[in-house]
XYZ file of C-alpha atoms in Angstrom:
737
model
C 29.237 10.034 50.302
C 26.729 10.016 53.252
C 23.768 11.278 51.195
C 21.128 9.938 53.473
C 22.759 11.528 56.555
C 22.631 14.950 54.946
C 19.030 14.417 53.966
C 18.106 13.461 57.487
C 19.640 16.641 58.924
C 18.112 18.780 56.176
C 14.714 17.222 56.706
C 14.883 17.939 60.440
C 15.845 21.568 59.834
C 13.034 22.004 57.303
C 10.548 20.699 59.841
C 11.837 23.225 62.321
C 11.618 26.067 59.788
C 8.099 25.412 58.632
C 5.562 27.486 60.546
C 3.394 25.539 62.913
C 0.261 26.946 61.332
C 1.261 25.685 57.915
C 1.941 22.233 59.341
C -1.477 22.208 60.973
C -3.214 23.154 57.707
C -1.360 20.499 55.753
C -2.044 17.915 58.418
C -5.698 18.821 58.378
C -5.925 18.505 54.605
C -4.109 15.189 54.655
C -6.262 13.775 57.403
C -9.429 14.944 55.647
C -8.399 13.323 52.408
C -7.387 10.198 54.246
C -10.734 9.960 56.012
C -12.537 10.533 52.714
C -10.410 7.850 51.124
C -11.113 5.419 53.936
C -14.824 6.139 53.732
C -14.720 5.729 49.973
C -12.900 2.415 50.242
C -15.168 1.288 53.056
C -18.288 2.213 51.075
C -16.916 0.441 48.006
C -16.236 -2.661 50.077
C -19.662 -2.574 51.708
C -21.267 -2.015 48.313
C -19.357 -4.993 46.900
C -20.434 -7.149 49.852
C -24.064 -6.183 49.363
C -23.847 -6.851 45.635
C -22.272 -10.247 46.243
C -24.870 -11.060 48.890
C -27.816 -10.215 46.610
C -26.269 -11.827 43.536
C -25.577 -14.941 45.570
C -29.255 -15.100 46.412
C -30.116 -14.671 42.717
C -27.510 -17.255 41.698
C -28.935 -19.751 44.198
C -32.377 -19.196 42.707
C -30.998 -19.677 39.178
C -29.221 -22.881 40.166
C -32.307 -24.203 41.984
C -34.510 -23.392 38.985
C -32.134 -25.027 36.487
C -31.775 -28.078 38.729
C -35.548 -28.341 38.981
C -36.037 -27.933 35.218
C -33.361 -30.553 34.465
C -34.921 -33.111 36.805
C -36.352 -36.191 35.018
C -39.843 -35.431 36.282
C -39.910 -31.975 34.660
C -38.168 -32.964 31.416
C -40.542 -35.938 30.979
C -43.801 -34.097 31.721
C -43.236 -30.376 31.131
C -44.292 -30.439 27.480
C -47.205 -32.884 27.949
C -50.855 -31.882 27.762
C -51.695 -32.260 31.474
C -55.221 -32.279 32.801
C -56.729 -32.305 36.248
C -56.752 -36.128 36.245
C -52.941 -36.204 36.106
C -52.956 -35.654 39.849
C -49.725 -37.468 40.699
C -47.705 -35.710 37.986
C -49.137 -32.295 38.879
C -48.483 -32.901 42.585
C -44.857 -33.872 41.868
C -44.320 -30.804 39.670
C -45.930 -28.567 42.299
C -43.787 -30.130 45.015
C -40.667 -29.202 43.062
C -41.961 -25.627 42.782
C -42.705 -25.609 46.499
C -39.131 -26.677 47.213
C -37.964 -23.558 45.379
C -39.742 -21.519 48.058
C -37.148 -22.768 50.540
C -34.584 -20.645 48.735
C -33.897 -17.252 50.229
C -36.217 -14.396 49.102
C -38.406 -16.563 46.806
C -42.008 -15.328 47.138
C -43.964 -17.035 44.367
C -43.401 -19.467 41.464
C -45.284 -20.288 38.264
C -44.638 -23.138 35.808
C -46.511 -22.274 32.591
C -46.998 -24.487 29.515
C -47.728 -22.128 26.600
C -48.471 -24.885 24.076
C -51.081 -26.741 26.158
C -52.403 -23.758 28.145
C -51.829 -25.013 31.694
C -50.110 -23.417 34.707
C -48.951 -24.675 38.113
C -48.479 -22.104 40.872
C -49.470 -21.297 44.416
C -53.120 -21.578 43.362
C -52.572 -25.116 42.106
C -53.191 -26.400 38.582
C -54.993 -23.751 36.514
C -55.280 -22.404 32.987
C -52.656 -20.028 31.628
C -55.399 -17.457 31.129
C -55.640 -17.048 34.897
C -52.147 -15.537 35.021
C -52.277 -11.967 36.237
C -50.922 -10.430 33.009
C -51.156 -12.456 29.776
C -49.545 -9.708 27.679
C -46.585 -9.821 30.021
C -46.047 -13.487 29.090
C -45.802 -12.489 25.433
C -43.158 -9.921 26.316
C -41.212 -12.595 28.177
C -41.293 -14.856 25.108
C -39.828 -12.094 22.905
C -36.847 -11.570 25.196
C -33.682 -12.772 23.327
C -32.343 -14.503 26.459
C -33.606 -17.845 27.761
C -32.924 -16.919 31.416
C -33.209 -13.304 32.568
C -34.110 -11.131 35.589
C -36.607 -8.278 35.582
C -36.926 -5.603 38.252
C -39.512 -2.825 38.044
C -42.471 -1.365 39.861
C -44.252 -4.726 39.566
C -41.582 -6.549 41.534
C -38.467 -8.642 41.004
C -38.703 -11.897 39.064
C -36.655 -14.434 37.170
C -37.987 -15.838 33.869
C -36.741 -19.048 32.234
C -37.843 -19.870 28.669
C -38.053 -23.536 27.810
C -36.482 -25.411 26.219
C -33.444 -23.651 27.631
C -30.920 -25.171 25.184
C -31.371 -22.743 22.251
C -32.712 -19.134 22.231
C -36.262 -18.884 20.822
C -38.971 -16.250 20.568
C -41.611 -18.985 20.667
C -40.887 -20.969 23.821
C -42.992 -23.924 24.781
C -43.051 -23.175 28.488
C -42.018 -20.569 31.084
C -40.813 -20.753 34.668
C -41.436 -17.486 36.559
C -40.046 -16.977 40.069
C -41.206 -13.885 41.960
C -38.778 -12.507 44.561
C -39.632 -10.790 47.837
C -38.499 -7.189 47.799
C -38.608 -7.073 51.598
C -36.376 -10.107 51.960
C -33.862 -8.754 49.441
C -33.730 -5.395 51.226
C -32.904 -7.221 54.442
C -29.723 -8.350 52.719
C -28.588 -4.722 52.281
C -26.484 -3.095 55.006
C -28.844 -1.692 57.625
C -26.559 1.009 59.044
C -26.703 4.499 57.554
C -23.510 5.650 59.204
C -21.661 5.363 55.922
C -24.544 6.422 53.700
C -27.507 4.948 51.856
C -27.473 1.974 49.437
C -29.733 1.614 46.387
C -30.185 -0.964 43.628
C -31.288 0.348 40.189
C -32.617 -1.683 37.275
C -31.553 -1.427 33.631
C -33.566 1.769 33.224
C -31.826 3.285 36.302
C -34.998 3.118 38.336
C -34.314 2.281 42.002
C -36.209 -0.762 43.247
C -34.238 -1.692 46.413
C -32.760 0.421 49.222
C -31.625 0.030 52.813
C -34.207 1.178 55.306
C -36.460 2.819 52.709
C -33.974 5.545 51.782
C -35.093 8.125 49.219
C -33.064 8.259 46.015
C -32.250 11.809 44.830
C -33.028 11.257 41.164
C -32.356 14.794 39.944
C -28.888 15.125 41.502
C -27.517 11.599 40.959
C -29.188 9.981 37.938
C -27.644 12.182 35.225
C -23.991 11.787 36.310
C -24.612 8.084 37.008
C -25.804 7.515 33.432
C -22.794 9.399 32.092
C -20.336 6.983 33.744
C -18.894 4.412 31.289
C -17.100 2.068 33.692
C -18.778 -0.925 35.344
C -17.693 0.322 38.785
C -16.359 3.624 40.015
C -16.717 6.735 42.150
C -17.773 10.325 41.582
C -18.672 13.344 43.705
C -21.599 15.696 43.462
C -22.015 19.039 45.139
C -22.687 17.554 48.549
C -22.436 13.801 48.116
C -19.889 11.116 47.271
C -21.196 8.205 45.199
C -19.806 4.686 44.756
C -21.445 2.493 42.121
C -21.086 -0.986 40.661
C -22.836 -2.445 37.599
C -23.606 -6.174 37.740
C -23.696 -8.640 34.848
C -27.479 -8.295 34.521
C -27.127 -4.459 34.223
C -28.361 -3.728 37.748
C -26.565 -0.792 39.313
C -25.620 -0.865 43.011
C -25.180 2.689 44.398
C -23.837 3.950 47.746
C -24.444 7.656 48.593
C -22.752 9.460 51.511
C -22.688 13.131 52.550
C -19.278 14.805 52.132
C -19.971 17.186 55.048
C -20.617 14.237 57.317
C -17.276 12.725 56.331
C -15.184 15.910 56.726
C -16.762 16.809 60.055
C -14.695 14.166 61.791
C -11.450 15.470 60.317
C -11.779 18.865 61.964
C -11.208 17.318 65.352
C -7.739 16.362 64.206
C -6.706 19.960 63.528
C -6.067 20.871 67.207
C -4.169 17.669 67.874
C -2.027 18.279 64.790
C -0.997 21.754 65.985
C 0.074 20.473 69.406
C 2.057 17.633 67.915
C 3.835 19.996 65.516
C 4.928 22.207 68.407
C 6.445 19.245 70.227
C 8.169 18.011 67.074
C 9.540 21.486 66.441
C 11.228 21.607 69.853
C 12.513 18.016 69.894
C 13.885 17.982 66.343
C 15.596 21.330 66.741
C 17.493 20.074 69.786
C 18.366 16.553 68.639
C 18.466 16.765 64.839
C 22.191 16.799 64.362
C 23.199 14.443 67.175
C 20.383 11.980 66.614
C 20.875 11.861 62.852
C 24.500 10.851 63.172
C 23.728 8.108 65.661
C 20.853 6.776 63.578
C 22.965 6.725 60.448
C 25.641 4.399 61.862
C 23.899 1.043 61.143
C 22.729 2.343 57.777
C 26.304 3.188 56.843
C 27.543 -0.303 57.770
C 24.735 -2.038 55.831
C 25.302 0.183 52.822
C 29.035 -0.493 52.794
C 28.439 -4.249 52.979
C 25.941 -4.252 50.075
C 28.138 -1.924 48.050
C 31.057 -4.300 48.530
C 29.119 -7.226 47.058
C 27.022 -5.237 44.632
C 29.763 -4.613 42.101
C 28.487 -1.105 41.265
C 30.158 2.162 42.263
C 28.446 4.915 40.291
C 24.884 4.075 41.331
C 25.084 5.232 45.003
C 26.121 8.729 43.943
C 22.847 9.236 42.119
C 20.675 7.712 44.882
C 20.613 7.724 48.630
C 21.683 4.685 50.588
C 18.189 3.322 51.192
C 17.236 3.600 47.527
C 20.379 1.760 46.543
C 19.762 -0.987 49.124
C 16.161 -1.296 47.936
C 17.230 -1.641 44.307
C 19.733 -4.343 45.176
C 17.198 -6.314 47.194
C 14.529 -5.931 44.493
C 16.944 -7.155 41.855
C 17.877 -10.102 44.034
C 14.236 -11.043 44.694
C 13.284 -10.641 41.027
C 16.127 -12.880 39.936
C 15.233 -15.470 42.524
C 11.535 -15.408 41.573
C 12.255 -15.653 37.853
C 14.592 -18.544 38.416
C 12.003 -20.385 40.529
C 9.277 -19.798 37.934
C 11.459 -21.009 35.086
C 12.555 -24.033 37.057
C 8.984 -24.875 38.052
C 7.655 -24.399 34.512
C 10.363 -26.530 32.939
C 10.346 -29.254 35.565
C 7.388 -31.060 34.023
C 8.780 -30.748 30.514
C 12.194 -31.976 31.586
C 10.625 -34.910 33.386
C 8.698 -35.885 30.260
C 11.847 -35.458 28.166
C 13.893 -37.692 30.476
C 11.064 -40.221 30.493
C 10.934 -40.156 26.693
C 14.682 -40.781 26.476
C 14.273 -43.623 28.959
C 11.598 -45.306 26.829
C 13.642 -44.728 23.685
C 16.701 -46.353 25.280
C 18.793 -43.164 25.162
C 19.590 -42.954 28.905
C 22.095 -45.117 30.761
C 21.363 -46.606 34.167
C 23.857 -44.352 35.921
C 22.661 -41.215 34.135
C 19.032 -41.865 35.026
C 19.908 -42.762 38.625
C 21.624 -39.367 38.896
C 18.343 -37.607 37.946
C 16.129 -39.601 40.333
C 16.092 -37.043 43.147
C 15.894 -34.020 40.849
C 12.815 -35.194 38.930
C 11.013 -37.284 41.544
C 11.436 -40.779 40.118
C 11.397 -43.905 42.260
C 14.364 -44.993 44.293
C 16.706 -47.384 42.595
C 15.704 -51.014 43.054
C 11.958 -50.446 43.446
C 9.752 -52.600 41.173
C 8.427 -50.780 38.127
C 5.958 -51.411 35.331
C 4.764 -49.736 32.122
C 1.162 -49.448 30.945
C 0.289 -48.250 27.429
C -3.202 -47.005 26.553
C -4.631 -46.706 23.046
C -8.030 -45.585 21.799
C -9.718 -48.561 20.133
C -11.815 -46.695 17.592
C -13.634 -43.387 17.147
C -16.335 -45.059 15.048
C -19.880 -44.631 16.417
C -18.677 -41.878 18.802
C -19.250 -38.128 18.790
C -15.602 -37.522 17.954
C -13.817 -37.212 14.621
C -10.438 -38.632 13.669
C -8.931 -35.147 13.904
C -9.854 -35.106 17.618
C -7.633 -38.093 18.446
C -4.579 -36.129 19.598
C -6.743 -33.869 21.747
C -8.443 -36.918 23.276
C -5.079 -38.497 24.089
C -4.053 -35.245 25.778
C -7.280 -35.337 27.822
C -6.553 -38.957 28.784
C -3.046 -37.884 29.817
C -4.564 -35.338 32.214
C -7.034 -37.921 33.541
C -4.194 -40.344 34.319
C -2.149 -37.609 36.021
C -5.054 -36.609 38.255
C -6.361 -40.126 38.918
C -3.190 -41.921 40.029
C -1.336 -40.705 43.149
C 2.190 -39.351 42.786
C 3.712 -42.211 44.777
C 2.401 -44.695 42.177
C 2.692 -42.669 38.963
C 6.324 -41.786 38.305
C 5.640 -40.165 34.964
C 3.460 -40.265 31.871
C 3.646 -38.970 28.317
C 2.100 -39.279 24.862
C 4.196 -41.426 22.543
C 3.228 -42.529 19.019
C -0.590 -42.552 19.317
C -0.356 -44.064 22.810
C -0.558 -42.757 26.357
C 2.320 -44.397 28.264
C 2.754 -44.363 32.064
C 5.591 -45.560 34.302
C 4.194 -47.031 37.537
C 5.669 -48.340 40.764
C 4.378 -49.979 43.913
C 5.277 -51.112 47.394
C 4.376 -54.782 46.973
C 7.328 -57.170 47.071
C 5.504 -59.980 45.297
C 5.526 -59.504 41.470
C 2.039 -61.024 41.175
C 0.695 -58.657 43.795
C 2.351 -55.772 41.970
C 0.811 -56.904 38.679
C -2.589 -56.900 40.371
C -2.022 -53.338 41.532
C -1.067 -52.354 37.967
C -4.214 -54.049 36.688
C -6.314 -52.188 39.250
C -4.791 -48.876 38.144
C -5.533 -49.760 34.514
C -9.150 -50.563 35.381
C -9.514 -47.225 37.193
C -8.113 -45.355 34.188
C -10.292 -47.283 31.734
C -13.447 -46.677 33.769
C -12.721 -42.961 34.245
C -12.013 -42.455 30.519
C -15.298 -44.148 29.636
C -17.151 -42.075 32.222
C -15.760 -38.702 31.175
C -15.137 -39.157 27.436
C -17.426 -42.106 26.525
C -14.495 -43.801 24.796
C -13.489 -47.437 24.623
C -9.783 -47.922 25.211
C -7.447 -50.873 25.594
C -4.467 -51.015 27.947
C -1.351 -53.173 27.702
C 0.682 -53.954 30.838
C 4.344 -54.952 30.776
C 6.163 -57.316 33.064
C 7.631 -56.070 36.344
C 11.217 -54.799 36.193
C 13.673 -53.047 38.521
C 16.354 -51.573 36.256
C 15.472 -48.213 34.753
C 16.973 -49.125 31.386
C 14.549 -52.072 31.140
C 11.792 -49.502 30.571
C 12.519 -49.674 26.830
C 11.688 -53.374 26.715
C 8.736 -52.853 29.060
C 7.313 -50.199 26.721
C 7.667 -52.613 23.797
C 5.982 -55.358 25.855
C 3.001 -53.134 26.649
C 2.590 -52.234 22.970
C 2.996 -55.884 21.947
C 0.241 -56.824 24.382
C -2.029 -54.214 22.787
C -1.455 -55.732 19.357
C -3.155 -58.934 20.508
C -6.480 -57.115 20.255
C -6.639 -58.621 16.773
C -7.555 -61.930 18.438
C -8.912 -60.901 21.839
C -11.052 -57.948 20.774
C -11.063 -54.312 21.921
C -11.949 -52.546 25.185
C -9.709 -54.893 27.216
C -6.708 -54.901 29.554
C -3.914 -57.243 28.436
C -0.849 -58.376 30.410
C 2.247 -59.267 28.469
C 2.653 -62.375 30.640
C -0.730 -63.639 29.409
C 0.191 -63.500 25.720
C 0.399 -66.900 24.074
C 3.089 -67.441 21.509
C 1.805 -67.368 17.949
C 3.597 -69.314 15.166
C 5.173 -67.278 12.446
C 2.858 -67.778 9.482
C 3.059 -64.433 7.711
C 5.212 -65.924 4.913
C 2.390 -68.270 3.856
C -0.489 -65.935 4.648
C -0.171 -63.659 1.620
C 0.261 -66.604 -0.756
C -2.909 -68.295 0.503
C -4.919 -65.088 -0.052
C -3.794 -64.466 -3.641
C -7.033 -65.639 -5.255
C -9.150 -63.390 -3.016
C -6.823 -60.485 -3.706
C -7.180 -61.083 -7.482
C -10.990 -60.969 -7.229
C -10.782 -57.799 -5.171
C -8.332 -56.061 -7.529
C -10.329 -57.017 -10.631
C -13.538 -55.646 -9.118
C -11.710 -52.453 -8.102
C -10.253 -51.949 -11.587
C -13.689 -52.234 -13.173
C -15.141 -49.683 -10.755
C -17.707 -52.151 -9.372
C -18.272 -50.812 -5.840
C -20.576 -53.620 -4.690
C -18.223 -56.384 -5.783
C -15.200 -54.496 -4.469
C -16.554 -54.140 -0.929
C -17.890 -57.710 -0.971
C -14.504 -59.159 -1.956
C -12.758 -56.870 0.546
C -14.951 -58.159 3.381
C -14.197 -61.728 2.308
C -10.486 -60.885 2.194
C -10.515 -59.454 5.752
C -12.658 -62.332 7.046
C -10.239 -64.849 5.558
C -7.312 -63.125 7.283
C -9.099 -63.005 10.618
C -9.907 -66.723 10.406
C -6.192 -67.366 10.749
C -4.431 -67.117 14.105
C -2.087 -64.223 13.219
C -0.449 -61.348 14.997
C -1.231 -57.702 14.397
C 2.182 -57.154 12.783
C 1.372 -59.882 10.228
C -1.991 -58.261 9.554
C -0.286 -54.915 8.959
C 2.216 -56.586 6.598
C -0.570 -58.118 4.474
C -2.522 -54.843 4.316
C 0.618 -52.909 3.320
C 1.078 -55.358 0.432
C -2.551 -54.743 -0.580
C -1.997 -50.966 -0.503
C 1.115 -51.425 -2.653
C -0.892 -53.504 -5.154
C -3.601 -50.827 -5.388
C -0.960 -48.124 -5.718
C 0.648 -49.960 -8.623
C -2.610 -50.247 -10.573
C -3.417 -46.569 -9.953
C 0.006 -45.595 -11.290
C -0.575 -47.724 -14.402
C -3.668 -45.635 -15.096
C -1.681 -42.393 -14.728
C -2.646 -41.422 -11.166
C -1.203 -41.453 -7.660
C -2.786 -42.835 -4.523
C -1.677 -39.817 -2.452
C -3.544 -37.392 -4.723
C -6.703 -39.520 -4.576
C -6.978 -39.476 -0.767
C -5.290 -36.061 -0.377
C -2.433 -37.025 1.908
C 1.335 -36.665 1.747
C 2.046 -40.291 2.546
C -0.472 -43.130 2.443
C 1.799 -45.463 4.433
C 2.389 -42.892 7.184
C -1.354 -42.443 7.540
C -1.847 -46.217 7.571
C 0.812 -46.847 10.226
C -1.002 -44.526 12.657
C -3.902 -47.011 12.796
C -3.658 -49.296 15.802
C -6.571 -51.740 15.489
C -8.149 -53.982 12.866
C -11.349 -51.958 13.127
C -9.530 -48.701 12.410
C -7.689 -50.231 9.437
C -10.866 -51.743 7.970
C -12.796 -48.501 8.403
C -9.953 -46.495 6.834
C -9.967 -48.758 3.771
C -13.740 -48.498 3.354
C -14.104 -44.760 3.953
C -10.812 -43.137 2.919
C -9.000 -45.408 0.440
C -11.460 -47.480 -1.593
C -14.148 -44.848 -2.499
C -11.722 -42.458 -4.295
C -9.905 -45.410 -5.878
C -13.211 -46.806 -7.184
C -14.172 -43.415 -8.612
C -10.752 -43.170 -10.283
C -10.904 -46.627 -11.893
C -14.548 -46.208 -12.918
C -13.688 -42.982 -14.708
C -10.797 -44.677 -16.484
C -12.942 -47.714 -17.314
C -15.771 -45.647 -18.823
C -13.361 -43.907 -21.175
C -11.690 -47.211 -22.088
C -14.946 -49.095 -22.772
C -15.793 -47.114 -25.899
C -12.272 -47.297 -27.266
C -12.042 -51.051 -26.560
C -15.414 -51.800 -28.177
C -14.532 -49.795 -31.281
C -11.253 -51.653 -31.609
C -13.091 -54.990 -31.533
C -15.600 -53.770 -34.148
C -12.677 -52.715 -36.318
C -11.141 -56.192 -35.892
C -14.425 -57.783 -37.059
C -14.641 -55.508 -40.092
C -11.045 -56.283 -41.037
C -11.002 -59.989 -40.179
C -14.519 -61.306 -40.826
C -13.126 -63.501 -43.641
C -10.661 -65.097 -41.193
C -11.022 -67.459 -38.227
C -11.744 -64.614 -35.783
C -13.002 -65.270 -32.231
C -13.568 -63.480 -28.928
C -10.505 -65.177 -27.434
C -8.225 -64.080 -30.269
C -9.422 -60.469 -29.996
C -8.955 -60.507 -26.196
C -5.447 -61.924 -26.578
C -4.576 -59.267 -29.130
C -5.931 -56.491 -26.886
C -4.297 -58.124 -23.797
C -7.518 -58.362 -21.777
C -9.388 -61.267 -20.267
C -12.076 -62.710 -22.614
C -14.783 -62.317 -19.989
C -13.880 -58.654 -19.558
C -13.869 -57.801 -23.279
C -17.117 -59.730 -23.747
C -18.811 -57.678 -21.045
C -17.420 -54.396 -22.459
C -18.522 -55.266 -26.017
C -22.055 -56.177 -24.916
C -22.331 -53.005 -22.814
C -21.194 -50.602 -25.575
C -22.512 -52.289 -28.789
C -25.690 -53.837 -27.359
C -25.194 -57.358 -28.762
C -22.720 -60.144 -28.091
C -19.496 -60.527 -30.014
C -20.751 -63.687 -31.837
C -24.084 -62.098 -32.828
C -22.371 -59.011 -34.224
C -19.848 -61.123 -36.185
C -22.605 -63.359 -37.591
C -24.796 -60.382 -38.636
C -21.860 -58.661 -40.290
C -20.960 -61.792 -42.280
C -24.605 -62.250 -43.407
C -24.755 -58.586 -44.521
C -21.587 -59.095 -46.567
C -23.137 -62.252 -48.067
C -26.253 -60.254 -49.075
C -24.046 -57.718 -50.819
C -22.124 -60.391 -52.740
C -25.325 -62.240 -53.710
C -26.770 -59.080 -55.301
C -23.621 -57.562 -56.804
C -21.569 -60.608 -57.901
C -22.010 -64.002 -59.559
C -20.155 -65.832 -56.795
C -21.496 -69.257 -55.982
C -23.065 -69.854 -52.589
C -20.311 -72.333 -51.721
C -17.661 -69.737 -52.599
C -19.357 -67.152 -50.386
C -19.565 -69.659 -47.497
C -15.894 -70.533 -47.857
C -14.862 -66.874 -48.059
C -16.843 -66.138 -44.883
C -14.887 -68.928 -43.144
C -17.748 -71.443 -42.902
C -16.606 -75.085 -42.978
C -19.455 -76.102 -45.319
C -22.314 -74.533 -47.259
C -24.962 -76.183 -45.106
C -23.954 -74.255 -41.995
C -23.874 -70.979 -43.959
C -27.314 -71.596 -45.501
C -28.799 -72.472 -42.073
C -27.388 -69.295 -40.518
C -28.501 -67.115 -43.466
C -32.072 -68.486 -43.389
C -32.249 -68.007 -39.577
C -31.389 -64.323 -39.861
C -33.194 -63.391 -43.124
C -36.048 -65.911 -43.304
C -34.975 -67.218 -46.736
C -32.116 -69.205 -48.300
C -29.261 -67.476 -50.153
C -30.682 -68.678 -53.467
C -34.116 -67.274 -52.699
C -32.515 -63.971 -51.636
C -30.614 -63.747 -54.962
C -33.723 -64.456 -57.018
C -35.910 -62.011 -55.101
């Protein structure tokens, strides 16, 4: 159905039917509104340009002031008690202030030390009391901001409170920069053809204008205050106003007369009437014939799109152009969405393919098929893998929880630092940042040098930006894509040699010396040190525990071992500690609040990280656990030994027999007994036997030899000697007393 053809004919007939006068009036109204709109848009644009121009001047002053205040000369001397004799320092500070005068619109500067009562300005080095308004300085200090602008009848100035790092109502110093009102007004548009421009402060008091224009406060201030938006437009009775509010609450206002704008549109009225008469005659004569001829190409285009569009009902509800527009819009939207999705997923897909390559999950033919799609190197080009790991976060400003974020930052540094023709891809893999590199050099040694240079650039940039020490392992050169798995393992293996070579280094796999397998004998040779360490840990002795642990680590490091062997020994030590904690009714995971101790341990990549983790995360809670258990066991163990003495004093009882019965080492039970009872085991046993002898001497007629034999003395002489030593008299004298 030729909908658009009928509309064309109808439109032509309507134009003919409409009275010329009506067309003229409508045209006049449209043109007037259009001119007003253009003037409004033009004024808004000019206002924006003036705002940007002035704010750029202010921003330049702010940047110059901050740069001056952050200079070493200012930071080193600003807070000192300067006197007139400090001529060189004062001259240097004044020179910096003088340089600020080179900035646009800067009229005067003052550097004021409030603590030491000195000021440097255009008048030289003077006392703070010579400032024009001392009370004004107090008001500046109370301002909650450290850097702010003030504009009032006294002028335009920027105030910086120092130190600038943290807000304070008691600053030590002030930097005041006075601005030239005349120079700033020169930056405003000078032409009044499109109205006047004003700049109002926070209190809506105008302090700048173009050409000294007079601001109509009564007519404009009230509606301007009522506006809530930061920029906008409103009309008064005779004026049209554009306004913009800046970040420092200054209001930029453009005012233009509505009569002046509409005056130009009246000239269009006569032209509009004449044009309408011509259109009336032409359209009336050619409407039907011309419409049919004009519709022919539209009909052919519509039929073609309808044929491929697959929709039949839609054209009946819309005209041909609307239908064509919808089809094109749908096509463009689909194309744009597809491009955005493809672009957004390209990087992820490249990392995914690279991950599969390093994991050995991609065949040579499959990866070669994806070379062009994902931008990898051409088949046969020499390749290499570098793996980067953070050595340690100890003595840095970062915490262990920041490690993943730091690796992500390093990933971005590598992506931006290395050119695309050298960096084929990079990703984060198991606490490491891994990159696949290529080069144009045909000589493998030359290519290795280029890889080493790239590693040095990365290492230096990471240290510069993040202040981190990292180590980088470099694999051997290879040409087959599927060899990337082995190359990744080689780079990681090179990093493990930090146990011997130290941290903050770059290691090539080719430079690794073979190390004999000695892990089977390592643990056995450290058994005695491990026993000392475990015994100290079980007793809760923190000093001895850390001392034996340091000796244990030092003994391991004295041997020429690999990092894997070191990990194996430390895992055995963790297992040993875990077993003793379980014997005492606890779990190692609950002590250090983690789901898996071994998973946490395996994330550590250096000897320093492992040692620090033991000392800060594992041993302190384990020591507290064992000490708590030991304190509760001491009393029980001592009481058991006292009970053994009371029950077996007539027998051949000894410290060793009690320790064997209680299944503890004699040294341990001796220390526990002395700590809880206050005397040694032998002294307590001897005193108890003498007390029993006293009782028998007073209450029975037993002979002294019988008492000595019953108390398990080999002869009476030894009993009498012991009795006299403790009581000061012989058994016979004690009985007769």
